[in-house]
mmCIF file with all atom_site columns, C-alpha atoms in Angstrom:
data_model
loop_
_atom_site.group_PDB
_atom_site.id
_atom_site.type_symbol
_atom_site.label_atom_id
_atom_site.label_alt_id
_atom_site.label_comp_id
_atom_site.label_asym_id
_atom_site.label_entity_id
_atom_site.label_seq_id
_atom_site.pdbx_PDB_ins_code
_atom_site.Cartn_x
_atom_site.Cartn_y
_atom_site.Cartn_z
_atom_site.occupancy
_atom_site.B_iso_or_equiv
_atom_site.pdbx_formal_charge
_atom_site.auth_seq_id
_atom_site.auth_comp_id
_atom_site.auth_asym_id
_atom_site.auth_atom_id
_atom_site.pdbx_PDB_model_num
ATOM 1   C CA . MET K 1 1   ? 58.075 148.190 134.310 1.00 0.00 ? 1   MET K CA 1
ATOM 2   C CA . ALA K 1 2   ? 59.869 145.205 135.883 1.00 0.00 ? 2   ALA K CA 1
ATOM 3   C CA . VAL K 1 3   ? 57.501 142.831 134.080 1.00 0.00 ? 3   VAL K CA 1
ATOM 4   C CA . ASP K 1 4   ? 58.199 144.514 130.736 1.00 0.00 ? 4   ASP K CA 1
ATOM 5   C CA . MET K 1 5   ? 61.946 144.230 131.313 1.00 0.00 ? 5   MET K CA 1
ATOM 6   C CA . ARG K 1 6   ? 61.633 140.533 132.201 1.00 0.00 ? 6   ARG K CA 1
ATOM 7   C CA . GLU K 1 7   ? 59.588 139.838 129.091 1.00 0.00 ? 7   GLU K CA 1
ATOM 8   C CA . GLY K 1 8   ? 62.109 141.727 126.982 1.00 0.00 ? 8   GLY K CA 1
ATOM 9   C CA . GLY K 1 9   ? 64.917 139.746 128.574 1.00 0.00 ? 9   GLY K CA 1
ATOM 10  C CA . THR K 1 10  ? 63.148 136.448 127.891 1.00 0.00 ? 10  THR K CA 1
ATOM 11  C CA . ARG K 1 11  ? 62.585 137.295 124.235 1.00 0.00 ? 11  ARG K CA 1
ATOM 12  C CA . LEU K 1 12  ? 66.209 138.255 123.718 1.00 0.00 ? 12  LEU K CA 1
ATOM 13  C CA . GLU K 1 13  ? 67.454 135.238 125.667 1.00 0.00 ? 13  GLU K CA 1
ATOM 14  C CA . ILE K 1 14  ? 65.488 132.912 123.412 1.00 0.00 ? 14  ILE K CA 1
ATOM 15  C CA . LEU K 1 15  ? 66.676 134.638 120.238 1.00 0.00 ? 15  LEU K CA 1
ATOM 16  C CA . ALA K 1 16  ? 70.240 134.387 121.551 1.00 0.00 ? 16  ALA K CA 1
ATOM 17  C CA . ALA K 1 17  ? 69.775 130.701 122.396 1.00 0.00 ? 17  ALA K CA 1
ATOM 18  C CA . VAL K 1 18  ? 68.522 129.925 118.885 1.00 0.00 ? 18  VAL K CA 1
ATOM 19  C CA . ALA K 1 19  ? 71.458 131.805 117.323 1.00 0.00 ? 19  ALA K CA 1
ATOM 20  C CA . THR K 1 20  ? 73.919 129.980 119.601 1.00 0.00 ? 20  THR K CA 1
ATOM 21  C CA . LEU K 1 21  ? 72.465 126.539 118.892 1.00 0.00 ? 21  LEU K CA 1
ATOM 22  C CA . GLU K 1 22  ? 72.422 127.233 115.150 1.00 0.00 ? 22  GLU K CA 1
ATOM 23  C CA . ARG K 1 23  ? 76.109 128.118 115.300 1.00 0.00 ? 23  ARG K CA 1
ATOM 24  C CA . ASP K 1 24  ? 77.312 125.383 117.659 1.00 0.00 ? 24  ASP K CA 1
ATOM 25  C CA . ARG K 1 25  ? 75.281 122.521 116.209 1.00 0.00 ? 25  ARG K CA 1
ATOM 26  C CA . GLU K 1 26  ? 75.236 123.813 112.645 1.00 0.00 ? 26  GLU K CA 1
ATOM 27  C CA . ALA K 1 27  ? 71.536 122.909 112.546 1.00 0.00 ? 27  ALA K CA 1
ATOM 28  C CA . PRO K 1 28  ? 68.284 124.649 113.559 1.00 0.00 ? 28  PRO K CA 1
ATOM 29  C CA . PRO K 1 29  ? 67.213 123.752 117.121 1.00 0.00 ? 29  PRO K CA 1
ATOM 30  C CA . ARG K 1 30  ? 63.887 122.421 118.312 1.00 0.00 ? 30  ARG K CA 1
ATOM 31  C CA . GLN K 1 31  ? 61.928 123.818 121.239 1.00 0.00 ? 31  GLN K CA 1
ATOM 32  C CA . LYS K 1 32  ? 63.334 121.281 123.726 1.00 0.00 ? 32  LYS K CA 1
ATOM 33  C CA . ASP K 1 33  ? 66.867 122.286 122.726 1.00 0.00 ? 33  ASP K CA 1
ATOM 34  C CA . ILE K 1 34  ? 66.053 125.937 123.365 1.00 0.00 ? 34  ILE K CA 1
ATOM 35  C CA . THR K 1 35  ? 64.518 125.138 126.772 1.00 0.00 ? 35  THR K CA 1
ATOM 36  C CA . GLU K 1 36  ? 67.770 123.476 127.871 1.00 0.00 ? 36  GLU K CA 1
ATOM 37  C CA . GLN K 1 37  ? 69.694 126.682 127.112 1.00 0.00 ? 37  GLN K CA 1
ATOM 38  C CA . VAL K 1 38  ? 67.541 129.307 128.827 1.00 0.00 ? 38  VAL K CA 1
ATOM 39  C CA . SER K 1 39  ? 66.507 130.231 132.362 1.00 0.00 ? 39  SER K CA 1
ATOM 40  C CA . VAL K 1 40  ? 62.707 130.109 131.890 1.00 0.00 ? 40  VAL K CA 1
ATOM 41  C CA . THR K 1 41  ? 60.119 127.341 131.878 1.00 0.00 ? 41  THR K CA 1
ATOM 42  C CA . ARG K 1 42  ? 59.108 125.204 128.916 1.00 0.00 ? 42  ARG K CA 1
ATOM 43  C CA . GLY K 1 43  ? 55.724 126.939 128.833 1.00 0.00 ? 43  GLY K CA 1
ATOM 44  C CA . THR K 1 44  ? 57.353 130.373 128.649 1.00 0.00 ? 44  THR K CA 1
ATOM 45  C CA . VAL K 1 45  ? 59.662 129.159 125.890 1.00 0.00 ? 45  VAL K CA 1
ATOM 46  C CA . SER K 1 46  ? 56.690 127.861 123.899 1.00 0.00 ? 46  SER K CA 1
ATOM 47  C CA . LYS K 1 47  ? 54.713 131.075 124.328 1.00 0.00 ? 47  LYS K CA 1
ATOM 48  C CA . THR K 1 48  ? 57.675 133.326 123.530 1.00 0.00 ? 48  THR K CA 1
ATOM 49  C CA . CYS K 1 49  ? 58.758 131.300 120.498 1.00 0.00 ? 49  CYS K CA 1
ATOM 50  C CA . SER K 1 50  ? 55.226 131.555 119.101 1.00 0.00 ? 50  SER K CA 1
ATOM 51  C CA . ALA K 1 51  ? 55.239 135.330 119.582 1.00 0.00 ? 51  ALA K CA 1
ATOM 52  C CA . LEU K 1 52  ? 58.655 135.682 117.950 1.00 0.00 ? 52  LEU K CA 1
ATOM 53  C CA . VAL K 1 53  ? 57.507 133.589 114.979 1.00 0.00 ? 53  VAL K CA 1
ATOM 54  C CA . ASP K 1 54  ? 54.351 135.700 114.635 1.00 0.00 ? 54  ASP K CA 1
ATOM 55  C CA . GLU K 1 55  ? 56.474 138.867 114.610 1.00 0.00 ? 55  GLU K CA 1
ATOM 56  C CA . GLY K 1 56  ? 58.923 137.430 112.098 1.00 0.00 ? 56  GLY K CA 1
ATOM 57  C CA . GLN K 1 57  ? 61.995 137.397 114.337 1.00 0.00 ? 57  GLN K CA 1
ATOM 58  C CA . LEU K 1 58  ? 62.116 133.601 114.317 1.00 0.00 ? 58  LEU K CA 1
ATOM 59  C CA . LEU K 1 59  ? 61.382 131.277 111.408 1.00 0.00 ? 59  LEU K CA 1
ATOM 60  C CA . LEU K 1 60  ? 59.717 127.911 112.090 1.00 0.00 ? 60  LEU K CA 1
ATOM 61  C CA . ASN K 1 61  ? 59.902 124.962 109.730 1.00 0.00 ? 61  ASN K CA 1
ATOM 62  C CA . ASP K 1 62  ? 58.938 121.385 110.635 1.00 0.00 ? 62  ASP K CA 1
ATOM 63  C CA . GLY K 1 63  ? 59.485 122.045 114.343 1.00 0.00 ? 63  GLY K CA 1
ATOM 64  C CA . GLU K 1 64  ? 62.882 123.689 113.859 1.00 0.00 ? 64  GLU K CA 1
ATOM 65  C CA . TYR K 1 65  ? 63.610 127.336 114.667 1.00 0.00 ? 65  TYR K CA 1
ATOM 66  C CA . ARG K 1 66  ? 65.975 129.719 112.911 1.00 0.00 ? 66  ARG K CA 1
ATOM 67  C CA . VAL K 1 67  ? 66.808 133.371 113.502 1.00 0.00 ? 67  VAL K CA 1
ATOM 68  C CA . ASN K 1 68  ? 65.316 135.493 110.723 1.00 0.00 ? 68  ASN K CA 1
ATOM 69  C CA . GLU K 1 69  ? 68.409 137.297 109.436 1.00 0.00 ? 69  GLU K CA 1
ATOM 70  C CA . GLU K 1 70  ? 66.316 139.571 107.215 1.00 0.00 ? 70  GLU K CA 1
ATOM 71  C CA . MET K 1 71  ? 64.367 140.825 110.213 1.00 0.00 ? 71  MET K CA 1
ATOM 72  C CA . LEU K 1 72  ? 67.558 141.385 112.226 1.00 0.00 ? 72  LEU K CA 1
ATOM 73  C CA . LEU K 1 73  ? 68.909 143.459 109.370 1.00 0.00 ? 73  LEU K CA 1
ATOM 74  C CA . LEU K 1 74  ? 65.706 145.500 109.119 1.00 0.00 ? 74  LEU K CA 1
ATOM 75  C CA . ILE K 1 75  ? 65.624 146.134 112.879 1.00 0.00 ? 75  ILE K CA 1
ATOM 76  C CA . TYR K 1 76  ? 69.215 147.362 112.889 1.00 0.00 ? 76  TYR K CA 1
ATOM 77  C CA . LYS K 1 77  ? 68.625 149.503 109.794 1.00 0.00 ? 77  LYS K CA 1
ATOM 78  C CA . GLU K 1 78  ? 65.710 151.195 111.566 1.00 0.00 ? 78  GLU K CA 1
ATOM 79  C CA . HIS K 1 79  ? 67.932 151.756 114.610 1.00 0.00 ? 79  HIS K CA 1
ATOM 80  C CA . LEU K 1 80  ? 70.669 153.347 112.481 1.00 0.00 ? 80  LEU K CA 1
ATOM 81  C CA . GLU K 1 81  ? 68.216 155.706 110.803 1.00 0.00 ? 81  GLU K CA 1
ATOM 82  C CA . GLY K 1 82  ? 68.008 157.567 114.107 1.00 0.00 ? 82  GLY K CA 1
ATOM 83  C CA . TYR K 1 83  ? 71.663 158.538 113.620 1.00 0.00 ? 83  TYR K CA 1
ATOM 84  C CA . LEU K 1 84  ? 71.211 159.797 110.064 1.00 0.00 ? 84  LEU K CA 1
ATOM 85  C CA . ILE K 1 85  ? 69.750 163.168 111.070 1.00 0.00 ? 85  ILE K CA 1
ATOM 86  C CA . ARG K 1 86  ? 72.179 165.921 110.115 1.00 0.00 ? 86  ARG K CA 1
ATOM 87  C CA . ASP K 1 87  ? 74.232 167.482 112.903 1.00 0.00 ? 87  ASP K CA 1
ATOM 88  C CA . SER K 1 88  ? 74.467 171.260 113.085 1.00 0.00 ? 88  SER K CA 1
ATOM 89  C CA . ALA K 1 89  ? 77.991 172.667 112.783 1.00 0.00 ? 89  ALA K CA 1
ATOM 90  C CA . ASN K 1 90  ? 79.659 173.803 115.997 1.00 0.00 ? 90  ASN K CA 1
ATOM 91  C CA . ASN K 1 91  ? 82.554 176.201 116.506 1.00 0.00 ? 91  ASN K CA 1
ATOM 92  C CA . GLY K 1 92  ? 85.838 174.355 116.076 1.00 0.00 ? 92  GLY K CA 1
ATOM 93  C CA . PHE K 1 93  ? 84.170 171.260 114.665 1.00 0.00 ? 93  PHE K CA 1
ATOM 94  C CA . ALA K 1 94  ? 82.377 172.601 111.589 1.00 0.00 ? 94  ALA K CA 1
ATOM 95  C CA . ASP K 1 95  ? 84.515 170.786 109.004 1.00 0.00 ? 95  ASP K CA 1
ATOM 96  C CA . LEU K 1 96  ? 84.311 167.473 110.824 1.00 0.00 ? 96  LEU K CA 1
ATOM 97  C CA . VAL K 1 97  ? 80.559 167.735 111.337 1.00 0.00 ? 97  VAL K CA 1
ATOM 98  C CA . GLU K 1 98  ? 79.968 168.590 107.682 1.00 0.00 ? 98  GLU K CA 1
ATOM 99  C CA . ALA K 1 99  ? 82.116 165.666 106.534 1.00 0.00 ? 99  ALA K CA 1
ATOM 100 C CA . ARG K 1 100 ? 80.083 163.345 108.739 1.00 0.00 ? 100 ARG K CA 1
ATOM 101 C CA . ASN K 1 101 ? 76.846 164.776 107.384 1.00 0.00 ? 101 ASN K CA 1
ATOM 102 C CA . GLU K 1 102 ? 77.936 163.921 103.839 1.00 0.00 ? 102 GLU K CA 1
ATOM 103 C CA . LEU K 1 103 ? 78.832 160.399 104.898 1.00 0.00 ? 103 LEU K CA 1
ATOM 104 C CA . ARG K 1 104 ? 75.414 160.020 106.536 1.00 0.00 ? 104 ARG K CA 1
ATOM 105 C CA . ILE K 1 105 ? 73.840 160.663 103.141 1.00 0.00 ? 105 ILE K CA 1
ATOM 106 C CA . GLU K 1 106 ? 76.026 157.936 101.638 1.00 0.00 ? 106 GLU K CA 1
ATOM 107 C CA . LEU K 1 107 ? 75.172 155.493 104.425 1.00 0.00 ? 107 LEU K CA 1
ATOM 108 C CA . LYS K 1 108 ? 71.451 156.082 103.914 1.00 0.00 ? 108 LYS K CA 1
ATOM 109 C CA . GLY K 1 109 ? 71.804 154.851 100.328 1.00 0.00 ? 109 GLY K CA 1
ATOM 110 C CA . GLU K 1 110 ? 73.974 151.921 101.428 1.00 0.00 ? 110 GLU K CA 1
ATOM 111 C CA . LEU K 1 111 ? 71.367 150.794 103.956 1.00 0.00 ? 111 LEU K CA 1
ATOM 112 C CA . ARG K 1 112 ? 68.616 150.969 101.370 1.00 0.00 ? 112 ARG K CA 1
ATOM 113 C CA . GLN K 1 113 ? 70.605 148.698 99.066  1.00 0.00 ? 113 GLN K CA 1
ATOM 114 C CA . LEU K 1 114 ? 71.555 146.402 101.920 1.00 0.00 ? 114 LEU K CA 1
ATOM 115 C CA . VAL K 1 115 ? 67.977 145.342 102.663 1.00 0.00 ? 115 VAL K CA 1
ATOM 116 C CA . THR K 1 116 ? 66.834 145.102 99.038  1.00 0.00 ? 116 THR K CA 1
ATOM 117 C CA . ASP K 1 117 ? 69.803 143.610 97.170  1.00 0.00 ? 117 ASP K CA 1
ATOM 118 C CA . GLY K 1 118 ? 70.860 139.985 97.100  1.00 0.00 ? 118 GLY K CA 1
ATOM 119 C CA . ASP K 1 119 ? 73.683 138.527 99.141  1.00 0.00 ? 119 ASP K CA 1
ATOM 120 C CA . ASP K 1 120 ? 77.035 140.305 98.874  1.00 0.00 ? 120 ASP K CA 1
ATOM 121 C CA . GLY K 1 121 ? 80.045 141.068 101.052 1.00 0.00 ? 121 GLY K CA 1
ATOM 122 C CA . ARG K 1 122 ? 78.397 143.980 102.841 1.00 0.00 ? 122 ARG K CA 1
ATOM 123 C CA . ARG K 1 123 ? 75.257 142.080 103.655 1.00 0.00 ? 123 ARG K CA 1
ATOM 124 C CA . ARG K 1 124 ? 77.091 138.980 104.876 1.00 0.00 ? 124 ARG K CA 1
ATOM 125 C CA . MET K 1 125 ? 79.386 141.011 107.099 1.00 0.00 ? 125 MET K CA 1
ATOM 126 C CA . MET K 1 126 ? 76.485 142.876 108.702 1.00 0.00 ? 126 MET K CA 1
ATOM 127 C CA . ILE K 1 127 ? 74.534 139.674 109.334 1.00 0.00 ? 127 ILE K CA 1
ATOM 128 C CA . ASP K 1 128 ? 77.604 138.043 110.881 1.00 0.00 ? 128 ASP K CA 1
ATOM 129 C CA . ILE K 1 129 ? 78.071 141.083 113.168 1.00 0.00 ? 129 ILE K CA 1
ATOM 130 C CA . LEU K 1 130 ? 74.409 140.963 114.202 1.00 0.00 ? 130 LEU K CA 1
ATOM 131 C CA . ARG K 1 131 ? 74.618 137.235 114.880 1.00 0.00 ? 131 ARG K CA 1
ATOM 132 C CA . GLU K 1 132 ? 77.873 137.522 116.814 1.00 0.00 ? 132 GLU K CA 1
ATOM 133 C CA . VAL K 1 133 ? 76.375 139.992 119.276 1.00 0.00 ? 133 VAL K CA 1
ATOM 134 C CA . LEU K 1 134 ? 73.217 137.889 119.586 1.00 0.00 ? 134 LEU K CA 1
ATOM 135 C CA . VAL K 1 135 ? 75.268 134.843 120.569 1.00 0.00 ? 135 VAL K CA 1
ATOM 136 C CA . TYR K 1 136 ? 77.294 136.973 122.987 1.00 0.00 ? 136 TYR K CA 1
ATOM 137 C CA . ALA K 1 137 ? 74.076 138.184 124.621 1.00 0.00 ? 137 ALA K CA 1
ATOM 138 C CA . LEU K 1 138 ? 73.266 134.684 125.875 1.00 0.00 ? 138 LEU K CA 1
ATOM 139 C CA . SER K 1 139 ? 76.155 134.768 128.363 1.00 0.00 ? 139 SER K CA 1
ATOM 140 C CA . PHE K 1 140 ? 76.486 138.531 128.856 1.00 0.00 ? 140 PHE K CA 1
ATOM 141 C CA . ARG K 1 141 ? 73.487 139.209 131.072 1.00 0.00 ? 141 ARG K CA 1
ATOM 142 C CA . GLU K 1 142 ? 73.804 143.005 130.924 1.00 0.00 ? 142 GLU K CA 1
ATOM 143 C CA . ILE K 1 143 ? 72.209 142.694 127.474 1.00 0.00 ? 143 ILE K CA 1
ATOM 144 C CA . GLN K 1 144 ? 68.587 142.240 128.558 1.00 0.00 ? 144 GLN K CA 1
ATOM 145 C CA . THR K 1 145 ? 66.452 143.849 125.886 1.00 0.00 ? 145 THR K CA 1
ATOM 146 C CA . LEU K 1 146 ? 66.417 144.489 122.160 1.00 0.00 ? 146 LEU K CA 1
ATOM 147 C CA . ARG K 1 147 ? 67.537 148.050 122.848 1.00 0.00 ? 147 ARG K CA 1
ATOM 148 C CA . ASP K 1 148 ? 70.529 146.761 124.830 1.00 0.00 ? 148 ASP K CA 1
ATOM 149 C CA . TYR K 1 149 ? 71.325 144.433 121.956 1.00 0.00 ? 149 TYR K CA 1
ATOM 150 C CA . LEU K 1 150 ? 71.278 147.216 119.361 1.00 0.00 ? 150 LEU K CA 1
ATOM 151 C CA . PHE K 1 151 ? 73.638 149.377 121.416 1.00 0.00 ? 151 PHE K CA 1
ATOM 152 C CA . ALA K 1 152 ? 75.942 146.357 121.831 1.00 0.00 ? 152 ALA K CA 1
ATOM 153 C CA . VAL K 1 153 ? 75.986 146.014 118.029 1.00 0.00 ? 153 VAL K CA 1
ATOM 154 C CA . ASP K 1 154 ? 76.922 149.709 117.799 1.00 0.00 ? 154 ASP K CA 1
ATOM 155 C CA . HIS K 1 155 ? 79.773 149.110 120.223 1.00 0.00 ? 155 HIS K CA 1
ATOM 156 C CA . LEU K 1 156 ? 81.099 146.117 118.279 1.00 0.00 ? 156 LEU K CA 1
ATOM 157 C CA . ILE K 1 157 ? 81.006 148.029 114.992 1.00 0.00 ? 157 ILE K CA 1
ATOM 158 C CA . ARG K 1 158 ? 82.904 150.987 116.446 1.00 0.00 ? 158 ARG K CA 1
ATOM 159 C CA . THR K 1 159 ? 85.448 148.646 118.038 1.00 0.00 ? 159 THR K CA 1
ATOM 160 C CA . LEU K 1 160 ? 85.847 146.689 114.801 1.00 0.00 ? 160 LEU K CA 1
ATOM 161 C CA . ALA K 1 161 ? 86.268 149.862 112.761 1.00 0.00 ? 161 ALA K CA 1
ATOM 162 C CA . ALA K 1 162 ? 88.874 151.255 115.178 1.00 0.00 ? 162 ALA K CA 1
ATOM 163 C CA . HIS K 1 163 ? 90.910 148.044 115.010 1.00 0.00 ? 163 HIS K CA 1
ATOM 164 C CA . ILE K 1 164 ? 90.738 147.939 111.209 1.00 0.00 ? 164 ILE K CA 1
ATOM 165 C CA . THR K 1 165 ? 91.726 151.571 110.787 1.00 0.00 ? 165 THR K CA 1
ATOM 166 C CA . THR K 1 166 ? 94.676 151.396 113.181 1.00 0.00 ? 166 THR K CA 1
ATOM 167 C CA . SER K 1 167 ? 95.985 148.035 111.956 1.00 0.00 ? 167 SER K CA 1
ATOM 168 C CA . GLN K 1 168 ? 99.539 148.154 110.625 1.00 0.00 ? 168 GLN K CA 1
ATOM 169 C CA . ASN K 1 169 ? 98.354 146.031 107.699 1.00 0.00 ? 169 ASN K CA 1
ATOM 170 C CA . PHE K 1 170 ? 95.568 148.422 106.730 1.00 0.00 ? 170 PHE K CA 1
ATOM 171 C CA . ASP K 1 171 ? 95.907 150.561 103.643 1.00 0.00 ? 171 ASP K CA 1
ATOM 172 C CA . GLY K 1 172 ? 93.526 153.354 102.679 1.00 0.00 ? 172 GLY K CA 1
ATOM 173 C CA . SER K 1 173 ? 92.918 151.673 99.334  1.00 0.00 ? 173 SER K CA 1
ATOM 174 C CA . ASP K 1 174 ? 91.280 148.768 101.216 1.00 0.00 ? 174 ASP K CA 1
ATOM 175 C CA . VAL K 1 175 ? 88.251 151.018 101.745 1.00 0.00 ? 175 VAL K CA 1
ATOM 176 C CA . ALA K 1 176 ? 87.744 151.366 98.003  1.00 0.00 ? 176 ALA K CA 1
ATOM 177 C CA . HIS K 1 177 ? 88.248 147.654 97.331  1.00 0.00 ? 177 HIS K CA 1
ATOM 178 C CA . SER K 1 178 ? 86.154 146.160 100.139 1.00 0.00 ? 178 SER K CA 1
ATOM 179 C CA . ASP K 1 179 ? 82.466 147.040 100.315 1.00 0.00 ? 179 ASP K CA 1
ATOM 180 C CA . GLY K 1 180 ? 82.217 145.345 103.708 1.00 0.00 ? 180 GLY K CA 1
ATOM 181 C CA . ILE K 1 181 ? 85.007 147.404 105.282 1.00 0.00 ? 181 ILE K CA 1
ATOM 182 C CA . ARG K 1 182 ? 83.649 150.608 103.775 1.00 0.00 ? 182 ARG K CA 1
ATOM 183 C CA . LEU K 1 183 ? 80.221 149.915 105.267 1.00 0.00 ? 183 LEU K CA 1
ATOM 184 C CA . VAL K 1 184 ? 81.674 149.223 108.732 1.00 0.00 ? 184 VAL K CA 1
ATOM 185 C CA . LEU K 1 185 ? 83.615 152.511 108.646 1.00 0.00 ? 185 LEU K CA 1
ATOM 186 C CA . LEU K 1 186 ? 80.571 154.437 107.400 1.00 0.00 ? 186 LEU K CA 1
ATOM 187 C CA . ILE K 1 187 ? 78.450 153.156 110.268 1.00 0.00 ? 187 ILE K CA 1
ATOM 188 C CA . ALA K 1 188 ? 81.190 153.813 112.843 1.00 0.00 ? 188 ALA K CA 1
ATOM 189 C CA . VAL K 1 189 ? 81.570 157.433 111.689 1.00 0.00 ? 189 VAL K CA 1
ATOM 190 C CA . THR K 1 190 ? 77.801 157.951 111.697 1.00 0.00 ? 190 THR K CA 1
ATOM 191 C CA . LEU K 1 191 ? 77.477 156.593 115.242 1.00 0.00 ? 191 LEU K CA 1
ATOM 192 C CA . ASP K 1 192 ? 79.862 159.274 116.513 1.00 0.00 ? 192 ASP K CA 1
ATOM 193 C CA . ARG K 1 193 ? 77.505 162.140 117.359 1.00 0.00 ? 193 ARG K CA 1
ATOM 194 C CA . GLY K 1 194 ? 79.157 163.767 120.341 1.00 0.00 ? 194 GLY K CA 1
ATOM 195 C CA . TYR K 1 195 ? 80.440 167.015 118.825 1.00 0.00 ? 195 TYR K CA 1
ATOM 196 C CA . ALA K 1 196 ? 77.761 169.350 120.207 1.00 0.00 ? 196 ALA K CA 1
ATOM 197 C CA . MET K 1 197 ? 78.460 167.982 123.699 1.00 0.00 ? 197 MET K CA 1
ATOM 198 C CA . LEU K 1 198 ? 82.235 168.225 123.191 1.00 0.00 ? 198 LEU K CA 1
ATOM 199 C CA . ALA K 1 199 ? 81.925 171.849 122.124 1.00 0.00 ? 199 ALA K CA 1
ATOM 200 C CA . ARG K 1 200 ? 79.977 172.751 125.275 1.00 0.00 ? 200 ARG K CA 1
ATOM 201 C CA . LEU K 1 201 ? 82.430 170.903 127.524 1.00 0.00 ? 201 LEU K CA 1
ATOM 202 C CA . ARG K 1 202 ? 85.359 172.639 125.857 1.00 0.00 ? 202 ARG K CA 1
ATOM 203 C CA . ALA K 1 203 ? 83.720 176.022 126.405 1.00 0.00 ? 203 ALA K CA 1
ATOM 204 C CA . ALA K 1 204 ? 83.096 175.239 130.064 1.00 0.00 ? 204 ALA K CA 1
ATOM 205 C CA . HIS K 1 205 ? 86.520 173.819 130.976 1.00 0.00 ? 205 HIS K CA 1
ATOM 206 C CA . ASP K 1 206 ? 89.725 175.650 130.120 1.00 0.00 ? 206 ASP K CA 1
ATOM 207 C CA . GLU K 1 207 ? 91.842 172.509 130.510 1.00 0.00 ? 207 GLU K CA 1
ATOM 208 C CA . LEU K 1 208 ? 90.071 170.951 127.522 1.00 0.00 ? 208 LEU K CA 1
ATOM 209 C CA . GLU K 1 209 ? 90.720 173.865 125.163 1.00 0.00 ? 209 GLU K CA 1
ATOM 210 C CA . ASP K 1 210 ? 94.092 172.602 123.923 1.00 0.00 ? 210 ASP K CA 1
ATOM 211 C CA . HIS K 1 211 ? 92.927 169.016 123.449 1.00 0.00 ? 211 HIS K CA 1
ATOM 212 C CA . LEU K 1 212 ? 89.745 169.331 121.391 1.00 0.00 ? 212 LEU K CA 1
ATOM 213 C CA . PRO K 1 213 ? 89.297 168.411 118.655 1.00 0.00 ? 213 PRO K CA 1
ATOM 214 C CA . GLY K 1 214 ? 91.677 165.484 118.953 1.00 0.00 ? 214 GLY K CA 1
ATOM 215 C CA . ALA K 1 215 ? 92.508 162.841 116.362 1.00 0.00 ? 215 ALA K CA 1
ATOM 216 C CA . PRO K 1 216 ? 90.397 159.761 117.149 1.00 0.00 ? 216 PRO K CA 1
ATOM 217 C CA . PRO K 1 217 ? 90.278 156.803 114.719 1.00 0.00 ? 217 PRO K CA 1
ATOM 218 C CA . GLU K 1 218 ? 87.039 158.200 113.267 1.00 0.00 ? 218 GLU K CA 1
ATOM 219 C CA . GLU K 1 219 ? 88.960 161.137 111.787 1.00 0.00 ? 219 GLU K CA 1
ATOM 220 C CA . GLN K 1 220 ? 91.203 158.710 109.933 1.00 0.00 ? 220 GLN K CA 1
ATOM 221 C CA . MET K 1 221 ? 88.102 156.827 108.771 1.00 0.00 ? 221 MET K CA 1
ATOM 222 C CA . ILE K 1 222 ? 86.687 160.045 107.320 1.00 0.00 ? 222 ILE K CA 1
ATOM 223 C CA . ASP K 1 223 ? 89.918 160.613 105.406 1.00 0.00 ? 223 ASP K CA 1
ATOM 224 C CA . TYR K 1 224 ? 89.759 157.126 103.925 1.00 0.00 ? 224 TYR K CA 1
ATOM 225 C CA . LEU K 1 225 ? 86.051 157.374 103.130 1.00 0.00 ? 225 LEU K CA 1
ATOM 226 C CA . THR K 1 226 ? 86.313 160.765 101.427 1.00 0.00 ? 226 THR K CA 1
ATOM 227 C CA . THR K 1 227 ? 89.504 160.143 99.449  1.00 0.00 ? 227 THR K CA 1
ATOM 228 C CA . LYS K 1 228 ? 88.665 159.766 95.778  1.00 0.00 ? 228 LYS K CA 1
#
């Protein structure tokens, strides 16, 4: 298991190094540039880069490496599909759960378009989010594997959505006029799947009875997303 974790960490570290070098130098790096950025040997870098190219996560052209944005998008789409399963309604949360279920259906269609359509605001925003977390992973060593990375993307999206929704400059009409913002809010709402657990905790602890359900930013997001 330790070996698998190390290999996963090396793969992610190299992807993160390529993304960082692309951003900082505004040019695709070569293998020697990557080796200078990571904690493994030149031979391991060569072997791992070859594997990542074979799997489509890196693109190689004339000795220069680039992160395959299309593959990043596909990997995250597959991750999100695990959240698109409908929640069952729970006492006290039925309306909220049903609203989220409807938004999951909308997000499923959005994701399908995202990976098949040409470049637009939604697509560019998602790729920038995915790249930002990848660069962050190079210095934040708690992100060791692809799974860690995907959960870090989830966290950034929920944080971004909360800041947008609670901004004093934000207006509900912005959701209708910005496809990128609407997509971020849709994903953030879909990622919130804790209602079954909240219902059980509320039933088990009297002191929670008067405080659940609360009014987290996600509830405001639902209002904006469902307002016609």
